[in-house]
Amino acid sequence: LVLEPQATTHLPEPTHAIAAAPFFSLADPASQTYLVGCRDHPIHLYHAFSDPDAQSTPLGAYRLIRKETEQYITPNSMIWPQPGTHFLCGSANRLDYFDVARHGSDGPLLTVPTIPSKRHISKGSGVGMKGTVSALAASPYDADGGLLVAVGTWTRWMGMYDLGRTDKVVANWSISQAASANFGLDVDGQGIVQVAWSPCGRYLIINERHSSGLLVYDIRGAGKLLSVLTGRTCFSQQRLTCDVFQGDMYGSTGFEVWAGSQDGNV
């Protein structure tokens, strides 16, 4: 089976992050939009199936700049969760929360630093989590307005933020010694590339580059490391991702984690 693109968008610069609308539907042209974070440009909102003969023109733009220098910040991670009214970007030592309807000259509705200060001693004394936000994942949609977001960094730190209720961190912790301290396993790991929630929203899977294991945390229960999924061959710095599916194996409900390895196995 040869897969050909149905549409192509020409971007002004290389992109580091992309997020499709959570209500994206091939049956509804108005829903077929996505966000792109390019280097040295605002975050752009594009239509996926624009006129192929016309130049790729964004539907909207969202400014993300460093106030001190007015330099554009390139998002390293981005999510556009349900119900689709807001989106979240992660970059070095910060999270930025945007209203999709407020494009133009407006910046983020909320900026949440992941460390108290870049210059204060607390940035290196175990307060917050210093580093580039490399992975974001929103828990299954909460109709009460809660938006629990799992945040992972290249420096092997995890954070939990409930942006629907507070701009303060709920919890953060280092995963660098988690597998060895709890299970005596050396799964290595050199930075978080992906975080994924179980369909029920209770468990969190943490995927690192150069790691032979995936960490599974019981977030809404004990709040501790539950298990380590081992057996994946991964000695590469490239992003080897995983997927989470609702499962019904052997008569019991649960979920499955499917992960690819560098030697062509799943």
mmCIF file with all atom_site columns, C-alpha atoms in Angstrom, residues 83-235:
data_model
loop_
_atom_site.group_PDB
_atom_site.id
_atom_site.type_symbol
_atom_site.label_atom_id
_atom_site.label_alt_id
_atom_site.label_comp_id
_atom_site.label_asym_id
_atom_site.label_entity_id
_atom_site.label_seq_id
_atom_site.pdbx_PDB_ins_code
_atom_site.Cartn_x
_atom_site.Cartn_y
_atom_site.Cartn_z
_atom_site.occupancy
_atom_site.B_iso_or_equiv
_atom_site.pdbx_formal_charge
_atom_site.auth_seq_id
_atom_site.auth_comp_id
_atom_site.auth_asym_id
_atom_site.auth_atom_id
_atom_site.pdbx_PDB_model_num
ATOM 1   C CA . PRO A 1 83  ? -13.026 20.579 24.011 1.00 0.00 ? 83  PRO A CA 1
ATOM 2   C CA . GLY A 1 84  ? -10.746 22.489 21.621 1.00 0.00 ? 84  GLY A CA 1
ATOM 3   C CA . THR A 1 85  ? -11.083 26.034 22.986 1.00 0.00 ? 85  THR A CA 1
ATOM 4   C CA . HIS A 1 86  ? -7.475  26.274 24.245 1.00 0.00 ? 86  HIS A CA 1
ATOM 5   C CA . PHE A 1 87  ? -4.056  24.826 23.476 1.00 0.00 ? 87  PHE A CA 1
ATOM 6   C CA . LEU A 1 88  ? -0.830  24.457 25.434 1.00 0.00 ? 88  LEU A CA 1
ATOM 7   C CA . CYS A 1 89  ? 2.830   24.849 24.404 1.00 0.00 ? 89  CYS A CA 1
ATOM 8   C CA . GLY A 1 90  ? 5.969   23.733 26.171 1.00 0.00 ? 90  GLY A CA 1
ATOM 9   C CA . SER A 1 91  ? 9.424   25.283 25.745 1.00 0.00 ? 91  SER A CA 1
ATOM 10  C CA . ALA A 1 92  ? 12.508  25.910 27.899 1.00 0.00 ? 92  ALA A CA 1
ATOM 11  C CA . ASN A 1 93  ? 11.416  26.275 31.555 1.00 0.00 ? 93  ASN A CA 1
ATOM 12  C CA . ARG A 1 94  ? 7.863   27.372 30.718 1.00 0.00 ? 94  ARG A CA 1
ATOM 13  C CA . LEU A 1 95  ? 4.337   26.443 29.675 1.00 0.00 ? 95  LEU A CA 1
ATOM 14  C CA . ASP A 1 96  ? 2.099   28.789 27.680 1.00 0.00 ? 96  ASP A CA 1
ATOM 15  C CA . TYR A 1 97  ? -1.696  28.474 27.595 1.00 0.00 ? 97  TYR A CA 1
ATOM 16  C CA . PHE A 1 98  ? -3.540  30.026 24.626 1.00 0.00 ? 98  PHE A CA 1
ATOM 17  C CA . ASP A 1 99  ? -7.155  30.759 23.743 1.00 0.00 ? 99  ASP A CA 1
ATOM 18  C CA . VAL A 1 100 ? -7.715  29.536 20.163 1.00 0.00 ? 100 VAL A CA 1
ATOM 19  C CA . ALA A 1 101 ? -10.231 32.323 19.503 1.00 0.00 ? 101 ALA A CA 1
ATOM 20  C CA . ARG A 1 102 ? -7.757  35.088 20.463 1.00 0.00 ? 102 ARG A CA 1
ATOM 21  C CA . HIS A 1 103 ? -5.334  35.080 17.570 1.00 0.00 ? 103 HIS A CA 1
ATOM 22  C CA . GLY A 1 104 ? -3.653  38.131 16.130 1.00 0.00 ? 104 GLY A CA 1
ATOM 23  C CA . SER A 1 105 ? -1.423  40.287 18.319 1.00 0.00 ? 105 SER A CA 1
ATOM 24  C CA . ASP A 1 106 ? -2.472  38.634 21.596 1.00 0.00 ? 106 ASP A CA 1
ATOM 25  C CA . GLY A 1 107 ? -0.038  36.424 23.457 1.00 0.00 ? 107 GLY A CA 1
ATOM 26  C CA . PRO A 1 108 ? -0.809  33.537 25.799 1.00 0.00 ? 108 PRO A CA 1
ATOM 27  C CA . LEU A 1 109 ? -3.602  33.774 28.352 1.00 0.00 ? 109 LEU A CA 1
ATOM 28  C CA . LEU A 1 110 ? -1.310  32.263 30.944 1.00 0.00 ? 110 LEU A CA 1
ATOM 29  C CA . THR A 1 111 ? 2.423   31.588 31.233 1.00 0.00 ? 111 THR A CA 1
ATOM 30  C CA . VAL A 1 112 ? 3.481   29.060 33.856 1.00 0.00 ? 112 VAL A CA 1
ATOM 31  C CA . PRO A 1 113 ? 7.215   28.900 34.632 1.00 0.00 ? 113 PRO A CA 1
ATOM 32  C CA . THR A 1 114 ? 8.414   25.434 35.568 1.00 0.00 ? 114 THR A CA 1
ATOM 33  C CA . ILE A 1 115 ? 11.139  26.945 37.778 1.00 0.00 ? 115 ILE A CA 1
ATOM 34  C CA . PRO A 1 116 ? 10.644  29.949 40.108 1.00 0.00 ? 116 PRO A CA 1
ATOM 35  C CA . SER A 1 117 ? 13.330  32.076 38.476 1.00 0.00 ? 117 SER A CA 1
ATOM 36  C CA . LYS A 1 118 ? 16.125  31.805 35.941 1.00 0.00 ? 118 LYS A CA 1
ATOM 37  C CA . ARG A 1 119 ? 18.484  33.805 38.135 1.00 0.00 ? 119 ARG A CA 1
ATOM 38  C CA . HIS A 1 120 ? 17.462  32.877 41.668 1.00 0.00 ? 120 HIS A CA 1
ATOM 39  C CA . ILE A 1 121 ? 19.299  30.137 43.560 1.00 0.00 ? 121 ILE A CA 1
ATOM 40  C CA . SER A 1 122 ? 16.056  28.156 43.756 1.00 0.00 ? 122 SER A CA 1
ATOM 41  C CA . LYS A 1 123 ? 16.334  27.245 40.067 1.00 0.00 ? 123 LYS A CA 1
ATOM 42  C CA . GLY A 1 124 ? 19.084  24.772 40.953 1.00 0.00 ? 124 GLY A CA 1
ATOM 43  C CA . SER A 1 125 ? 18.033  23.740 44.453 1.00 0.00 ? 125 SER A CA 1
ATOM 44  C CA . GLY A 1 126 ? 15.336  21.205 43.707 1.00 0.00 ? 126 GLY A CA 1
ATOM 45  C CA . VAL A 1 127 ? 12.472  23.684 43.291 1.00 0.00 ? 127 VAL A CA 1
ATOM 46  C CA . GLY A 1 128 ? 10.423  23.045 40.177 1.00 0.00 ? 128 GLY A CA 1
ATOM 47  C CA . MET A 1 129 ? 11.904  21.304 37.155 1.00 0.00 ? 129 MET A CA 1
ATOM 48  C CA . LYS A 1 130 ? 14.514  22.983 35.019 1.00 0.00 ? 130 LYS A CA 1
ATOM 49  C CA . GLY A 1 131 ? 14.801  22.040 31.360 1.00 0.00 ? 131 GLY A CA 1
ATOM 50  C CA . THR A 1 132 ? 13.053  22.016 28.016 1.00 0.00 ? 132 THR A CA 1
ATOM 51  C CA . VAL A 1 133 ? 9.474   20.739 28.093 1.00 0.00 ? 133 VAL A CA 1
ATOM 52  C CA . SER A 1 134 ? 9.713   17.931 25.551 1.00 0.00 ? 134 SER A CA 1
ATOM 53  C CA . ALA A 1 135 ? 6.425   16.061 26.118 1.00 0.00 ? 135 ALA A CA 1
ATOM 54  C CA . LEU A 1 136 ? 2.847   17.009 26.996 1.00 0.00 ? 136 LEU A CA 1
ATOM 55  C CA . ALA A 1 137 ? -0.294  14.930 27.465 1.00 0.00 ? 137 ALA A CA 1
ATOM 56  C CA . ALA A 1 138 ? -3.742  15.924 28.718 1.00 0.00 ? 138 ALA A CA 1
ATOM 57  C CA . SER A 1 139 ? -5.752  13.422 30.728 1.00 0.00 ? 139 SER A CA 1
ATOM 58  C CA . PRO A 1 140 ? -9.108  12.250 29.296 1.00 0.00 ? 140 PRO A CA 1
ATOM 59  C CA . TYR A 1 141 ? -11.533 15.158 29.075 1.00 0.00 ? 141 TYR A CA 1
ATOM 60  C CA . ASP A 1 142 ? -13.063 16.285 32.384 1.00 0.00 ? 142 ASP A CA 1
ATOM 61  C CA . ALA A 1 143 ? -16.514 17.858 31.939 1.00 0.00 ? 143 ALA A CA 1
ATOM 62  C CA . ASP A 1 144 ? -16.071 19.735 35.232 1.00 0.00 ? 144 ASP A CA 1
ATOM 63  C CA . GLY A 1 145 ? -13.445 21.966 33.668 1.00 0.00 ? 145 GLY A CA 1
ATOM 64  C CA . GLY A 1 146 ? -10.319 20.300 34.952 1.00 0.00 ? 146 GLY A CA 1
ATOM 65  C CA . LEU A 1 147 ? -7.341  19.991 32.607 1.00 0.00 ? 147 LEU A CA 1
ATOM 66  C CA . LEU A 1 148 ? -4.757  17.726 34.205 1.00 0.00 ? 148 LEU A CA 1
ATOM 67  C CA . VAL A 1 149 ? -1.630  17.872 32.063 1.00 0.00 ? 149 VAL A CA 1
ATOM 68  C CA . ALA A 1 150 ? 1.423   15.641 32.385 1.00 0.00 ? 150 ALA A CA 1
ATOM 69  C CA . VAL A 1 151 ? 4.653   17.461 31.512 1.00 0.00 ? 151 VAL A CA 1
ATOM 70  C CA . GLY A 1 152 ? 8.000   15.798 30.779 1.00 0.00 ? 152 GLY A CA 1
ATOM 71  C CA . THR A 1 153 ? 11.408  17.381 30.191 1.00 0.00 ? 153 THR A CA 1
ATOM 72  C CA . TRP A 1 154 ? 14.715  16.468 28.561 1.00 0.00 ? 154 TRP A CA 1
ATOM 73  C CA . THR A 1 155 ? 16.239  16.586 32.059 1.00 0.00 ? 155 THR A CA 1
ATOM 74  C CA . ARG A 1 156 ? 14.145  13.539 33.127 1.00 0.00 ? 156 ARG A CA 1
ATOM 75  C CA . TRP A 1 157 ? 11.668  15.415 35.293 1.00 0.00 ? 157 TRP A CA 1
ATOM 76  C CA . MET A 1 158 ? 7.895   15.045 35.391 1.00 0.00 ? 158 MET A CA 1
ATOM 77  C CA . GLY A 1 159 ? 5.308   17.586 36.430 1.00 0.00 ? 159 GLY A CA 1
ATOM 78  C CA . MET A 1 160 ? 1.528   17.620 36.835 1.00 0.00 ? 160 MET A CA 1
ATOM 79  C CA . TYR A 1 161 ? -0.476  20.791 36.191 1.00 0.00 ? 161 TYR A CA 1
ATOM 80  C CA . ASP A 1 162 ? -4.231  21.367 36.530 1.00 0.00 ? 162 ASP A CA 1
ATOM 81  C CA . LEU A 1 163 ? -4.583  24.456 34.350 1.00 0.00 ? 163 LEU A CA 1
ATOM 82  C CA . GLY A 1 164 ? -8.371  24.462 34.550 1.00 0.00 ? 164 GLY A CA 1
ATOM 83  C CA . ARG A 1 165 ? -8.188  25.242 38.268 1.00 0.00 ? 165 ARG A CA 1
ATOM 84  C CA . THR A 1 166 ? -4.782  26.698 39.167 1.00 0.00 ? 166 THR A CA 1
ATOM 85  C CA . ASP A 1 167 ? -1.578  28.029 37.624 1.00 0.00 ? 167 ASP A CA 1
ATOM 86  C CA . LYS A 1 168 ? 0.523   26.278 40.285 1.00 0.00 ? 168 LYS A CA 1
ATOM 87  C CA . VAL A 1 169 ? 2.213   22.917 39.876 1.00 0.00 ? 169 VAL A CA 1
ATOM 88  C CA . VAL A 1 170 ? 0.326   19.998 41.418 1.00 0.00 ? 170 VAL A CA 1
ATOM 89  C CA . ALA A 1 171 ? 3.383   17.758 41.728 1.00 0.00 ? 171 ALA A CA 1
ATOM 90  C CA . ASN A 1 172 ? 6.787   17.196 40.161 1.00 0.00 ? 172 ASN A CA 1
ATOM 91  C CA . TRP A 1 173 ? 9.407   14.501 40.545 1.00 0.00 ? 173 TRP A CA 1
ATOM 92  C CA . SER A 1 174 ? 12.539  13.076 38.947 1.00 0.00 ? 174 SER A CA 1
ATOM 93  C CA . ILE A 1 175 ? 12.377  9.701  37.180 1.00 0.00 ? 175 ILE A CA 1
ATOM 94  C CA . SER A 1 176 ? 16.145  9.251  36.817 1.00 0.00 ? 176 SER A CA 1
ATOM 95  C CA . GLN A 1 177 ? 16.411  6.585  39.562 1.00 0.00 ? 177 GLN A CA 1
ATOM 96  C CA . ALA A 1 178 ? 12.809  5.377  39.643 1.00 0.00 ? 178 ALA A CA 1
ATOM 97  C CA . ALA A 1 179 ? 13.248  1.994  37.921 1.00 0.00 ? 179 ALA A CA 1
ATOM 98  C CA . SER A 1 180 ? 16.425  1.059  39.799 1.00 0.00 ? 180 SER A CA 1
ATOM 99  C CA . ALA A 1 181 ? 15.161  2.197  43.200 1.00 0.00 ? 181 ALA A CA 1
ATOM 100 C CA . ASN A 1 182 ? 11.791  0.411  42.960 1.00 0.00 ? 182 ASN A CA 1
ATOM 101 C CA . PHE A 1 183 ? 12.535  -2.672 40.854 1.00 0.00 ? 183 PHE A CA 1
ATOM 102 C CA . GLY A 1 184 ? 16.310  -2.919 40.581 1.00 0.00 ? 184 GLY A CA 1
ATOM 103 C CA . LEU A 1 185 ? 16.154  -2.392 36.807 1.00 0.00 ? 185 LEU A CA 1
ATOM 104 C CA . ASP A 1 186 ? 18.594  -0.354 34.760 1.00 0.00 ? 186 ASP A CA 1
ATOM 105 C CA . VAL A 1 187 ? 16.564  0.882  31.799 1.00 0.00 ? 187 VAL A CA 1
ATOM 106 C CA . ASP A 1 188 ? 18.847  3.857  31.165 1.00 0.00 ? 188 ASP A CA 1
ATOM 107 C CA . GLY A 1 189 ? 16.972  6.823  29.649 1.00 0.00 ? 189 GLY A CA 1
ATOM 108 C CA . GLN A 1 190 ? 18.232  10.174 28.412 1.00 0.00 ? 190 GLN A CA 1
ATOM 109 C CA . GLY A 1 191 ? 15.211  12.453 28.374 1.00 0.00 ? 191 GLY A CA 1
ATOM 110 C CA . ILE A 1 192 ? 11.450  12.104 28.099 1.00 0.00 ? 192 ILE A CA 1
ATOM 111 C CA . VAL A 1 193 ? 10.096  12.021 24.541 1.00 0.00 ? 193 VAL A CA 1
ATOM 112 C CA . GLN A 1 194 ? 6.481   11.075 25.251 1.00 0.00 ? 194 GLN A CA 1
ATOM 113 C CA . VAL A 1 195 ? 3.919   10.834 28.031 1.00 0.00 ? 195 VAL A CA 1
ATOM 114 C CA . ALA A 1 196 ? 0.592   9.066  27.477 1.00 0.00 ? 196 ALA A CA 1
ATOM 115 C CA . TRP A 1 197 ? -2.476  8.520  29.655 1.00 0.00 ? 197 TRP A CA 1
ATOM 116 C CA . SER A 1 198 ? -4.423  5.297  29.934 1.00 0.00 ? 198 SER A CA 1
ATOM 117 C CA . PRO A 1 199 ? -7.983  5.511  28.536 1.00 0.00 ? 199 PRO A CA 1
ATOM 118 C CA . CYS A 1 200 ? -9.379  5.597  32.093 1.00 0.00 ? 200 CYS A CA 1
ATOM 119 C CA . GLY A 1 201 ? -7.144  8.525  33.051 1.00 0.00 ? 201 GLY A CA 1
ATOM 120 C CA . ARG A 1 202 ? -5.626  6.784  36.073 1.00 0.00 ? 202 ARG A CA 1
ATOM 121 C CA . TYR A 1 203 ? -2.282  5.560  34.747 1.00 0.00 ? 203 TYR A CA 1
ATOM 122 C CA . LEU A 1 204 ? 0.527   7.434  33.021 1.00 0.00 ? 204 LEU A CA 1
ATOM 123 C CA . ILE A 1 205 ? 3.110   5.912  30.666 1.00 0.00 ? 205 ILE A CA 1
ATOM 124 C CA . ILE A 1 206 ? 6.480   7.675  30.413 1.00 0.00 ? 206 ILE A CA 1
ATOM 125 C CA . ASN A 1 207 ? 8.637   6.999  27.355 1.00 0.00 ? 207 ASN A CA 1
ATOM 126 C CA . GLU A 1 208 ? 12.300  8.080  27.200 1.00 0.00 ? 208 GLU A CA 1
ATOM 127 C CA . ARG A 1 209 ? 14.860  8.123  24.436 1.00 0.00 ? 209 ARG A CA 1
ATOM 128 C CA . HIS A 1 210 ? 17.703  5.603  24.708 1.00 0.00 ? 210 HIS A CA 1
ATOM 129 C CA . SER A 1 211 ? 15.629  3.538  27.161 1.00 0.00 ? 211 SER A CA 1
ATOM 130 C CA . SER A 1 212 ? 14.703  -0.150 27.086 1.00 0.00 ? 212 SER A CA 1
ATOM 131 C CA . GLY A 1 213 ? 11.717  0.302  29.395 1.00 0.00 ? 213 GLY A CA 1
ATOM 132 C CA . LEU A 1 214 ? 8.519   2.313  29.722 1.00 0.00 ? 214 LEU A CA 1
ATOM 133 C CA . LEU A 1 215 ? 7.537   3.570  33.177 1.00 0.00 ? 215 LEU A CA 1
ATOM 134 C CA . VAL A 1 216 ? 3.904   3.175  34.315 1.00 0.00 ? 216 VAL A CA 1
ATOM 135 C CA . TYR A 1 217 ? 2.722   5.408  37.173 1.00 0.00 ? 217 TYR A CA 1
ATOM 136 C CA . ASP A 1 218 ? -0.534  5.092  39.100 1.00 0.00 ? 218 ASP A CA 1
ATOM 137 C CA . ILE A 1 219 ? -1.349  8.802  39.158 1.00 0.00 ? 219 ILE A CA 1
ATOM 138 C CA . ARG A 1 220 ? -4.854  8.904  40.634 1.00 0.00 ? 220 ARG A CA 1
ATOM 139 C CA . GLY A 1 221 ? -4.324  5.953  42.980 1.00 0.00 ? 221 GLY A CA 1
ATOM 140 C CA . ALA A 1 222 ? -1.130  5.443  44.976 1.00 0.00 ? 222 ALA A CA 1
ATOM 141 C CA . GLY A 1 223 ? 0.708   8.103  42.996 1.00 0.00 ? 223 GLY A CA 1
ATOM 142 C CA . LYS A 1 224 ? 3.765   5.882  42.659 1.00 0.00 ? 224 LYS A CA 1
ATOM 143 C CA . LEU A 1 225 ? 5.617   3.874  40.035 1.00 0.00 ? 225 LEU A CA 1
ATOM 144 C CA . LEU A 1 226 ? 3.464   0.824  39.333 1.00 0.00 ? 226 LEU A CA 1
ATOM 145 C CA . SER A 1 227 ? 5.601   -1.136 36.864 1.00 0.00 ? 227 SER A CA 1
ATOM 146 C CA . VAL A 1 228 ? 8.295   -0.984 34.207 1.00 0.00 ? 228 VAL A CA 1
ATOM 147 C CA . LEU A 1 229 ? 7.504   -2.404 30.755 1.00 0.00 ? 229 LEU A CA 1
ATOM 148 C CA . THR A 1 230 ? 10.789  -3.897 29.554 1.00 0.00 ? 230 THR A CA 1
ATOM 149 C CA . GLY A 1 231 ? 11.979  -5.733 26.456 1.00 0.00 ? 231 GLY A CA 1
ATOM 150 C CA . ARG A 1 232 ? 12.097  -2.932 23.934 1.00 0.00 ? 232 ARG A CA 1
ATOM 151 C CA . THR A 1 233 ? 15.410  -2.523 22.114 1.00 0.00 ? 233 THR A CA 1
ATOM 152 C CA . CYS A 1 234 ? 16.237  1.178  22.078 1.00 0.00 ? 234 CYS A CA 1
ATOM 153 C CA . PHE A 1 235 ? 19.814  2.445  22.084 1.00 0.00 ? 235 PHE A CA 1
#
